[in-house]
Amino acid sequence: MPAFKESIEKAREEIDFIANSNEKPDFTNTIEALEYSGHQLDRVGSVFFNLNHAHTNDEMQALAREVSPMLTEFSNDIIMNESLFLRVKSVYENKSNFSLNVEQERLLTDRYKSFVRSGADLDKDKKEKIRA
């Protein structure tokens, strides 16, 4: 549990740094930064859930039940982060201004669509309904 809590906090700080940046949104400071954020959390989650599936026991299953809602809440916080979405949307809408290669354009498109499909572009009331 301490590893998850620390990793979520670190990832939250990384996301906040991106979302609250004073720099004009571009591929590097928004999309690429977002892609590299949360790696410690990804690693902790991968190790834990692989062990949970391969060598599970009651204690690990209890921890998984406790951690899963925390991870869902964190994921929702990212998707529903208005400032972050506006940065992603700005890069997406201005992608012709950036000399993106095929892979970068695909990453941008996938990231933008992920936000939209998860409700980031909805009004406040609909976002709260999704979160609930």
mmCIF file of C-alpha atoms in Angstrom:
data_model
loop_
_atom_site.group_PDB
_atom_site.id
_atom_site.type_symbol
_atom_site.label_atom_id
_atom_site.label_comp_id
_atom_site.label_asym_id
_atom_site.label_seq_id
_atom_site.Cartn_x
_atom_site.Cartn_y
_atom_site.Cartn_z
ATOM 1 C CA MET A 1 0.000 0.000 0.000
ATOM 2 C CA PRO A 2 2.753 2.535 0.758
ATOM 3 C CA ALA A 3 4.253 2.001 -2.710
ATOM 4 C CA PHE A 4 0.885 2.638 -4.350
ATOM 5 C CA LYS A 5 0.185 5.736 -2.266
ATOM 6 C CA GLU A 6 3.618 7.227 -2.918
ATOM 7 C CA SER A 7 3.446 6.415 -6.641
ATOM 8 C CA ILE A 8 -0.026 7.926 -7.015
ATOM 9 C CA GLU A 9 1.134 11.095 -5.259
ATOM 10 C CA LYS A 10 4.212 11.351 -7.491
ATOM 11 C CA ALA A 11 2.126 10.763 -10.621
ATOM 12 C CA ARG A 12 -0.403 13.362 -9.441
ATOM 13 C CA GLU A 13 2.423 15.899 -9.072
ATOM 14 C CA GLU A 14 3.641 15.100 -12.593
ATOM 15 C CA ILE A 15 0.126 15.552 -14.017
ATOM 16 C CA ASP A 16 -0.373 18.815 -12.106
ATOM 17 C CA PHE A 17 2.931 20.135 -13.440
ATOM 18 C CA ILE A 18 1.792 19.452 -17.013
ATOM 19 C CA ALA A 19 -1.733 20.784 -16.494
ATOM 20 C CA ASN A 20 -0.590 23.971 -14.771
ATOM 21 C CA SER A 21 2.336 24.784 -17.037
ATOM 22 C CA ASN A 22 2.597 28.387 -18.176
ATOM 23 C CA GLU A 23 4.188 27.287 -21.433
ATOM 24 C CA LYS A 24 2.120 27.278 -24.600
ATOM 25 C CA PRO A 25 0.893 23.701 -25.111
ATOM 26 C CA ASP A 26 2.913 21.711 -27.628
ATOM 27 C CA PHE A 27 3.598 18.070 -28.311
ATOM 28 C CA THR A 28 6.668 17.880 -26.082
ATOM 29 C CA ASN A 29 5.424 19.722 -22.982
ATOM 30 C CA THR A 30 1.955 18.188 -23.059
ATOM 31 C CA ILE A 31 1.547 14.917 -24.959
ATOM 32 C CA GLU A 32 5.067 13.575 -24.532
ATOM 33 C CA ALA A 33 5.193 14.720 -20.904
ATOM 34 C CA LEU A 34 1.846 13.038 -20.274
ATOM 35 C CA GLU A 35 3.093 9.838 -21.893
ATOM 36 C CA TYR A 36 6.119 9.754 -19.579
ATOM 37 C CA SER A 37 4.187 10.622 -16.426
ATOM 38 C CA GLY A 38 3.229 7.966 -13.926
ATOM 39 C CA HIS A 39 5.903 5.436 -14.828
ATOM 40 C CA GLN A 40 6.622 4.640 -11.185
ATOM 41 C CA LEU A 41 2.919 3.922 -10.640
ATOM 42 C CA ASP A 42 2.802 1.777 -13.782
ATOM 43 C CA ARG A 43 5.756 -0.232 -12.520
ATOM 44 C CA VAL A 44 4.330 -0.718 -9.019
ATOM 45 C CA GLY A 45 0.962 -1.713 -10.460
ATOM 46 C CA SER A 46 2.476 -4.125 -12.972
ATOM 47 C CA VAL A 47 4.572 -5.903 -10.359
ATOM 48 C CA PHE A 48 1.747 -6.101 -7.838
ATOM 49 C CA PHE A 49 -1.010 -7.237 -10.196
ATOM 50 C CA ASN A 50 1.249 -9.792 -11.910
ATOM 51 C CA LEU A 51 2.112 -11.251 -8.507
ATOM 52 C CA ASN A 52 -1.537 -11.109 -7.506
ATOM 53 C CA HIS A 53 -2.498 -13.168 -10.561
ATOM 54 C CA ALA A 54 0.425 -15.604 -10.331
ATOM 55 C CA HIS A 55 0.790 -16.114 -6.567
ATOM 56 C CA THR A 56 -2.353 -14.730 -5.006
ATOM 57 C CA ASN A 57 -3.407 -15.082 -1.406
ATOM 58 C CA ASP A 58 -6.057 -13.508 0.814
ATOM 59 C CA GLU A 59 -3.815 -10.602 1.833
ATOM 60 C CA MET A 60 -2.944 -9.708 -1.778
ATOM 61 C CA GLN A 61 -6.575 -9.973 -2.859
ATOM 62 C CA ALA A 62 -7.623 -7.680 -0.020
ATOM 63 C CA LEU A 63 -4.969 -5.160 -1.061
ATOM 64 C CA ALA A 64 -6.148 -5.371 -4.680
ATOM 65 C CA ARG A 65 -9.711 -4.612 -3.565
ATOM 66 C CA GLU A 66 -8.431 -1.604 -1.611
ATOM 67 C CA VAL A 67 -6.111 -0.305 -4.336
ATOM 68 C CA SER A 68 -8.439 -0.672 -7.328
ATOM 69 C CA PRO A 69 -10.794 2.173 -6.312
ATOM 70 C CA MET A 70 -7.771 4.403 -5.624
ATOM 71 C CA LEU A 71 -6.435 3.748 -9.119
ATOM 72 C CA THR A 72 -9.848 4.347 -10.665
ATOM 73 C CA GLU A 73 -10.210 7.638 -8.821
ATOM 74 C CA PHE A 74 -6.735 8.722 -9.940
ATOM 75 C CA SER A 75 -7.523 7.807 -13.541
ATOM 76 C CA ASN A 76 -10.778 9.774 -13.368
ATOM 77 C CA ASP A 77 -8.908 12.747 -11.913
ATOM 78 C CA ILE A 78 -6.622 12.756 -14.953
ATOM 79 C CA ILE A 79 -9.409 12.422 -17.521
ATOM 80 C CA MET A 80 -11.582 15.033 -15.808
ATOM 81 C CA ASN A 81 -8.734 17.520 -15.308
ATOM 82 C CA GLU A 82 -10.043 20.508 -17.250
ATOM 83 C CA SER A 83 -6.684 22.271 -17.554
ATOM 84 C CA LEU A 84 -4.963 19.131 -18.768
ATOM 85 C CA PHE A 85 -7.668 18.390 -21.324
ATOM 86 C CA LEU A 86 -7.569 21.938 -22.666
ATOM 87 C CA ARG A 87 -3.825 21.549 -23.245
ATOM 88 C CA VAL A 88 -4.305 18.198 -25.017
ATOM 89 C CA LYS A 89 -7.154 19.649 -27.078
ATOM 90 C CA SER A 90 -5.060 22.668 -28.045
ATOM 91 C CA VAL A 91 -2.230 20.468 -29.298
ATOM 92 C CA TYR A 92 -4.712 18.264 -31.172
ATOM 93 C CA GLU A 93 -6.483 21.197 -32.809
ATOM 94 C CA ASN A 94 -3.168 22.787 -33.803
ATOM 95 C CA LYS A 95 -1.337 19.620 -34.827
ATOM 96 C CA SER A 96 -0.621 21.019 -38.290
ATOM 97 C CA ASN A 97 1.638 23.596 -36.594
ATOM 98 C CA PHE A 98 3.905 20.851 -35.248
ATOM 99 C CA SER A 99 6.135 18.726 -37.451
ATOM 100 C CA LEU A 100 4.876 15.435 -36.058
ATOM 101 C CA ASN A 101 5.971 12.090 -37.423
ATOM 102 C CA VAL A 102 3.460 9.270 -37.908
ATOM 103 C CA GLU A 103 4.009 7.828 -34.437
ATOM 104 C CA GLN A 104 3.647 11.205 -32.724
ATOM 105 C CA GLU A 105 0.467 11.991 -34.621
ATOM 106 C CA ARG A 106 -0.946 8.585 -33.682
ATOM 107 C CA LEU A 107 -0.085 9.127 -30.016
ATOM 108 C CA LEU A 108 -1.689 12.582 -30.079
ATOM 109 C CA THR A 109 -4.844 11.294 -31.746
ATOM 110 C CA ASP A 110 -5.132 8.316 -29.388
ATOM 111 C CA ARG A 111 -4.583 10.476 -26.309
ATOM 112 C CA TYR A 112 -7.117 13.092 -27.440
ATOM 113 C CA LYS A 113 -9.750 10.473 -28.323
ATOM 114 C CA SER A 114 -9.192 8.754 -24.995
ATOM 115 C CA PHE A 115 -9.988 11.977 -23.160
ATOM 116 C CA VAL A 116 -13.059 12.693 -25.300
ATOM 117 C CA ARG A 117 -14.411 9.141 -25.089
ATOM 118 C CA SER A 118 -14.014 9.263 -21.322
ATOM 119 C CA GLY A 119 -16.087 12.439 -21.057
ATOM 120 C CA ALA A 120 -13.461 15.187 -20.785
ATOM 121 C CA ASP A 121 -15.242 17.369 -23.336
ATOM 122 C CA LEU A 122 -18.633 17.193 -21.601
ATOM 123 C CA ASP A 123 -20.178 19.929 -19.479
ATOM 124 C CA LYS A 124 -19.644 19.935 -15.716
ATOM 125 C CA ASP A 125 -22.920 18.187 -14.815
ATOM 126 C CA LYS A 126 -22.317 15.323 -17.239
ATOM 127 C CA LYS A 127 -18.741 14.938 -16.010
ATOM 128 C CA GLU A 128 -19.998 14.606 -12.429
ATOM 129 C CA LYS A 129 -22.504 11.991 -13.538
ATOM 130 C CA ILE A 130 -19.733 9.978 -15.197
ATOM 131 C CA ARG A 131 -17.511 10.304 -12.146
ATOM 132 C CA ALA A 132 -20.315 9.073 -9.890
#
